[in-house]
Amino acid sequence: MRDVKSDVTLLAGIFYYCLTGHAPQVLRDSADLAPHRRPDRGISHVSSEPLVVAQLNQLFDRAFAPLSRRFDNCNELLTEIDKVTGGWGTTGDIDLAAIGNQGSDLLLAGNRDTQLANLRDQATPLMKHIKTAVSSPRGTYGLFKVSMQDSSSEKSLPDPYHRLTNSYQVNLSCGPVNASAARNYAIAARGMDLVLVVQQRNADSKKAELEVLEILDVREIDNEATLLITHELKTWLAEQMKLITSKHANNDQPRKDRRF
């Protein structure tokens, strides 16, 4: 049974003949040279580009090698031919910067993972400014305490949002009545936009509810944006303090008459 590798070598021999006009004849002559390596039968005249000649020599080195090292099938041979004829070596120098920039533009335009990675790079430094903004109300207000921390648990976001940063958690607590509320801030992608999202648990609920805040363009955090974020948070904190107060302020148990 004829080996497929031998058929592929035959095709390579036809390709060699088309390029040089010389028949391969035998794979190895008395000096153990392959057809393209023999005097006056080389392929240096095929192209003025040294890289093209080098690629062709490499192709025929493998095609005319001992059986174990030859191309296994036609696809492998065609792939190597494409490298030569498809423009890989048709220029004296390869402009890696131009190819890299063009490829990057194409990936940013059509690959979601690349888009998210680019947006994540933009979101990370912005999140530092948001942390500063939401940390400003930190402190003790009578029986109420406002504290902040990096969130250790990340809740999934619904479509069309994709989380880009870790969350920063704002906690409101009132120790004497064992009441609390919390909200987590993070930057997420909505399409190609950066939006500030909040996941929060209000004082009257144990279930985390998602609220998407799009009160500003978070691609840039300036003084005005900081003011808006801080004001919105203080508004929520005030609402939660009032909610805890109204729920617990009038639950004193009536005293029972004491009899002596």
Coordinates of C-alpha atoms in Angstrom, one line a residue:
M1 CA 0.0 0.0 0.0
R2 CA 1.4 3.4 -1.0
D3 CA 2.1 5.8 1.8
V4 CA 0.3 9.2 1.7
K5 CA 3.6 10.9 2.4
S6 CA 5.0 9.6 -0.9
D7 CA 2.0 11.1 -2.8
V8 CA 2.6 14.5 -1.1
T9 CA 6.3 14.3 -2.0
L10 CA 5.2 13.7 -5.6
L11 CA 3.2 16.9 -5.5
A12 CA 6.1 18.8 -4.1
G13 CA 8.2 17.4 -7.0
I14 CA 5.7 18.8 -9.5
F15 CA 5.8 22.2 -7.7
Y16 CA 9.6 22.1 -7.9
Y17 CA 9.4 21.4 -11.6
C18 CA 7.0 24.3 -12.2
L19 CA 9.4 26.7 -10.4
T20 CA 12.7 25.6 -12.0
G21 CA 11.9 23.5 -15.1
H22 CA 14.0 20.7 -13.7
A23 CA 12.7 17.2 -13.1
P24 CA 13.5 16.0 -9.6
Q25 CA 14.5 12.6 -10.9
V26 CA 15.8 10.9 -7.7
L27 CA 15.3 12.2 -4.2
R28 CA 18.9 11.8 -3.3
D29 CA 21.9 11.7 -5.7
S30 CA 25.3 10.1 -5.1
A31 CA 26.3 13.0 -2.9
D32 CA 23.0 12.6 -0.8
L33 CA 21.7 15.9 -2.1
A34 CA 18.0 16.6 -2.6
P35 CA 17.0 18.0 -6.1
H36 CA 16.9 21.7 -5.0
R37 CA 20.3 21.4 -3.3
R38 CA 22.2 20.1 -6.3
P39 CA 24.6 22.4 -8.3
D40 CA 22.8 24.3 -11.1
R41 CA 19.4 23.0 -10.0
G42 CA 18.8 25.3 -7.0
I43 CA 16.0 27.7 -6.6
S44 CA 17.9 30.9 -5.9
H45 CA 16.7 32.3 -9.2
V46 CA 13.1 31.9 -8.4
S47 CA 12.9 35.2 -6.4
S48 CA 15.0 38.2 -5.7
E49 CA 13.9 38.1 -2.1
P50 CA 16.2 36.1 0.1
L51 CA 13.4 35.3 2.5
V52 CA 11.3 33.7 -0.2
V53 CA 14.2 31.5 -1.3
A54 CA 14.9 30.5 2.3
Q55 CA 11.3 29.6 2.8
L56 CA 11.2 27.5 -0.4
N57 CA 14.4 25.7 0.5
Q58 CA 12.9 24.9 3.9
L59 CA 9.8 23.6 2.2
F60 CA 11.7 21.3 -0.2
D61 CA 14.1 20.2 2.6
R62 CA 11.1 18.7 4.3
A63 CA 9.3 17.4 1.2
F64 CA 12.4 15.5 0.0
A65 CA 13.6 14.3 3.4
P66 CA 13.5 10.7 4.6
L67 CA 10.0 9.4 4.9
S68 CA 9.6 9.9 8.7
R69 CA 10.3 13.7 8.4
R70 CA 8.2 14.5 5.3
F71 CA 4.8 16.3 5.2
D72 CA 2.1 14.0 6.6
N73 CA -0.7 15.3 4.3
C74 CA -1.5 17.8 1.5
N75 CA -2.8 20.4 4.0
E76 CA 0.6 20.7 5.6
L77 CA 2.3 21.1 2.2
L78 CA -0.3 23.7 1.1
T79 CA 0.1 25.6 4.4
E80 CA 3.8 26.0 3.7
I81 CA 3.2 27.0 0.1
D82 CA 0.7 29.6 1.3
K83 CA 3.3 31.1 3.5
V84 CA 5.5 31.8 0.5
T85 CA 2.8 32.7 -2.1
G86 CA 0.5 34.5 0.3
G87 CA 2.8 37.4 0.9
W88 CA 4.7 36.3 4.1
G89 CA 8.0 36.8 2.5
T90 CA 7.3 39.2 -0.4
T91 CA 8.7 42.3 1.3
G92 CA 12.3 42.9 2.5
D93 CA 11.1 43.9 6.0
I94 CA 8.0 43.2 8.0
D95 CA 6.5 46.2 9.8
L96 CA 5.4 44.6 13.1
A97 CA 4.1 47.9 14.4
A98 CA 1.8 48.4 11.5
I99 CA 0.5 44.8 11.6
G100 CA 0.1 45.0 15.4
N101 CA -1.9 48.3 15.2
Q102 CA -4.1 47.0 12.4
G103 CA -4.8 43.8 14.3
S104 CA -5.5 45.6 17.5
D105 CA -8.0 47.8 15.8
L106 CA -9.8 44.8 14.3
L107 CA -9.9 43.0 17.7
L108 CA -11.2 46.1 19.4
A109 CA -13.9 46.4 16.8
G110 CA -15.1 42.8 16.7
N111 CA -13.9 40.8 19.8
R112 CA -15.9 41.3 23.0
D113 CA -13.1 39.9 25.3
T114 CA -10.7 42.5 23.8
Q115 CA -13.2 45.3 24.3
L116 CA -13.8 44.4 27.9
A117 CA -10.1 44.2 28.6
N118 CA -9.6 47.7 27.2
L119 CA -12.6 49.0 29.2
R120 CA -11.3 47.3 32.3
D121 CA -8.0 49.2 31.9
Q122 CA -9.9 52.4 31.8
A123 CA -12.2 51.5 34.7
T124 CA -9.5 50.5 37.2
P125 CA -8.0 54.0 37.9
L126 CA -11.5 55.6 37.8
M127 CA -12.6 53.2 40.6
K128 CA -10.0 54.8 42.9
H129 CA -11.7 58.1 42.5
I130 CA -15.1 56.6 43.2
K131 CA -13.8 55.1 46.4
T132 CA -12.7 58.5 47.5
A133 CA -16.0 60.0 46.7
V134 CA -18.1 57.4 48.6
S135 CA -15.7 57.3 51.5
S136 CA -16.4 61.0 52.4
P137 CA -19.4 60.3 54.6
R138 CA -17.5 57.8 56.8
G139 CA -18.1 58.5 60.5
T140 CA -20.4 58.2 63.5
Y141 CA -23.7 60.0 63.5
G142 CA -25.3 59.6 66.9
L143 CA -26.2 55.9 67.2
F144 CA -25.5 55.4 63.5
K145 CA -22.1 54.4 62.0
V146 CA -21.1 54.6 58.3
S147 CA -18.0 52.5 57.3
M148 CA -16.4 51.3 54.1
Q149 CA -14.5 48.3 52.9
D150 CA -13.5 46.3 49.8
S151 CA -16.2 43.8 49.1
S152 CA -15.3 40.1 49.5
S153 CA -18.3 38.8 47.7
E154 CA -19.2 39.7 44.1
K155 CA -22.8 39.5 43.0
S156 CA -23.4 38.7 39.3
L157 CA -24.8 41.5 37.2
P158 CA -27.7 41.0 34.8
D159 CA -27.5 41.6 31.0
P160 CA -26.4 43.9 29.5
Y161 CA -23.9 44.7 32.2
H162 CA -20.5 43.2 32.7
R163 CA -18.5 43.9 35.8
L164 CA -15.1 45.5 35.2
T165 CA -13.9 46.3 38.8
N166 CA -14.2 44.8 42.3
S167 CA -16.8 46.3 44.5
Y168 CA -16.4 48.8 47.3
Q169 CA -19.0 48.4 50.1
V170 CA -20.6 51.1 52.1
N171 CA -22.1 49.9 55.4
L172 CA -24.7 51.7 57.6
S173 CA -25.3 50.2 61.1
C174 CA -27.2 51.0 64.2
G175 CA -25.9 48.7 67.0
P176 CA -28.5 49.2 69.7
V177 CA -31.3 48.0 67.5
N178 CA -29.2 45.6 65.5
A179 CA -30.2 47.2 62.2
S180 CA -28.1 47.8 59.1
A181 CA -28.0 48.5 55.4
A182 CA -25.3 48.1 52.7
R183 CA -24.6 49.0 49.1
N184 CA -21.7 47.9 46.8
Y185 CA -20.3 50.2 44.2
A186 CA -18.6 48.9 41.0
I187 CA -17.9 50.0 37.4
A188 CA -19.5 47.9 34.7
A189 CA -19.6 47.9 30.9
R190 CA -22.9 48.5 29.1
G191 CA -22.0 48.0 25.5
M192 CA -18.9 50.3 25.1
D193 CA -20.1 52.6 27.9
L194 CA -18.7 52.7 31.5
V195 CA -21.5 53.0 34.1
L196 CA -21.5 53.1 37.8
V197 CA -23.6 50.3 39.3
V198 CA -24.9 49.7 42.8
Q199 CA -26.0 46.6 44.5
Q200 CA -27.7 47.4 47.8
R201 CA -29.6 45.9 50.7
N202 CA -31.9 48.4 52.3
A203 CA -32.6 48.4 56.0
D204 CA -36.1 47.0 55.6
S205 CA -35.0 44.1 53.4
K206 CA -32.6 41.2 53.6
K207 CA -32.6 40.7 49.8
A208 CA -30.0 42.5 47.7
E209 CA -31.6 44.6 45.1
L210 CA -29.8 45.8 42.0
E211 CA -29.9 49.5 41.1
V212 CA -28.0 50.8 38.1
L213 CA -26.8 54.4 38.6
E214 CA -26.2 56.3 35.3
I215 CA -26.2 59.8 36.7
L216 CA -22.9 60.6 35.1
D217 CA -20.3 59.6 32.5
V218 CA -17.7 57.7 34.5
R219 CA -15.1 57.8 31.8
E220 CA -13.9 60.9 33.6
I221 CA -14.3 61.6 37.3
D222 CA -14.0 65.3 37.9
N223 CA -15.1 67.5 40.8
E224 CA -18.7 67.7 39.5
A225 CA -18.9 63.9 39.2
T226 CA -17.5 63.5 42.7
L227 CA -20.1 65.9 44.0
L228 CA -23.0 64.0 42.3
I229 CA -21.8 60.6 43.6
T230 CA -21.4 61.9 47.2
H231 CA -24.8 63.7 47.2
E232 CA -26.5 60.6 45.9
L233 CA -24.9 58.4 48.6
K234 CA -25.8 60.9 51.4
T235 CA -29.4 60.9 50.2
W236 CA -29.5 57.1 50.4
L237 CA -27.9 57.1 53.9
A238 CA -30.4 59.7 55.1
E239 CA -33.3 57.6 53.8
Q240 CA -31.9 54.5 55.6
M241 CA -31.4 56.3 58.9
K242 CA -35.0 57.5 58.8
L243 CA -36.2 54.0 57.9
I244 CA -34.4 52.4 60.8
T245 CA -35.6 55.2 63.2
S246 CA -39.3 54.8 62.1
K247 CA -39.1 51.1 62.5
H248 CA -37.6 50.9 65.9
A249 CA -38.4 54.2 67.7
N250 CA -41.8 53.2 69.0
N251 CA -41.5 49.6 70.0
D252 CA -41.2 50.0 73.7
Q253 CA -43.0 47.2 75.6
P254 CA -45.7 48.6 78.0
R255 CA -44.8 48.2 81.6
K256 CA -46.8 45.8 83.8
D257 CA -48.2 47.2 87.0
R258 CA -46.2 46.0 89.9
R259 CA -48.1 44.9 93.0
F260 CA -46.6 45.1 96.4

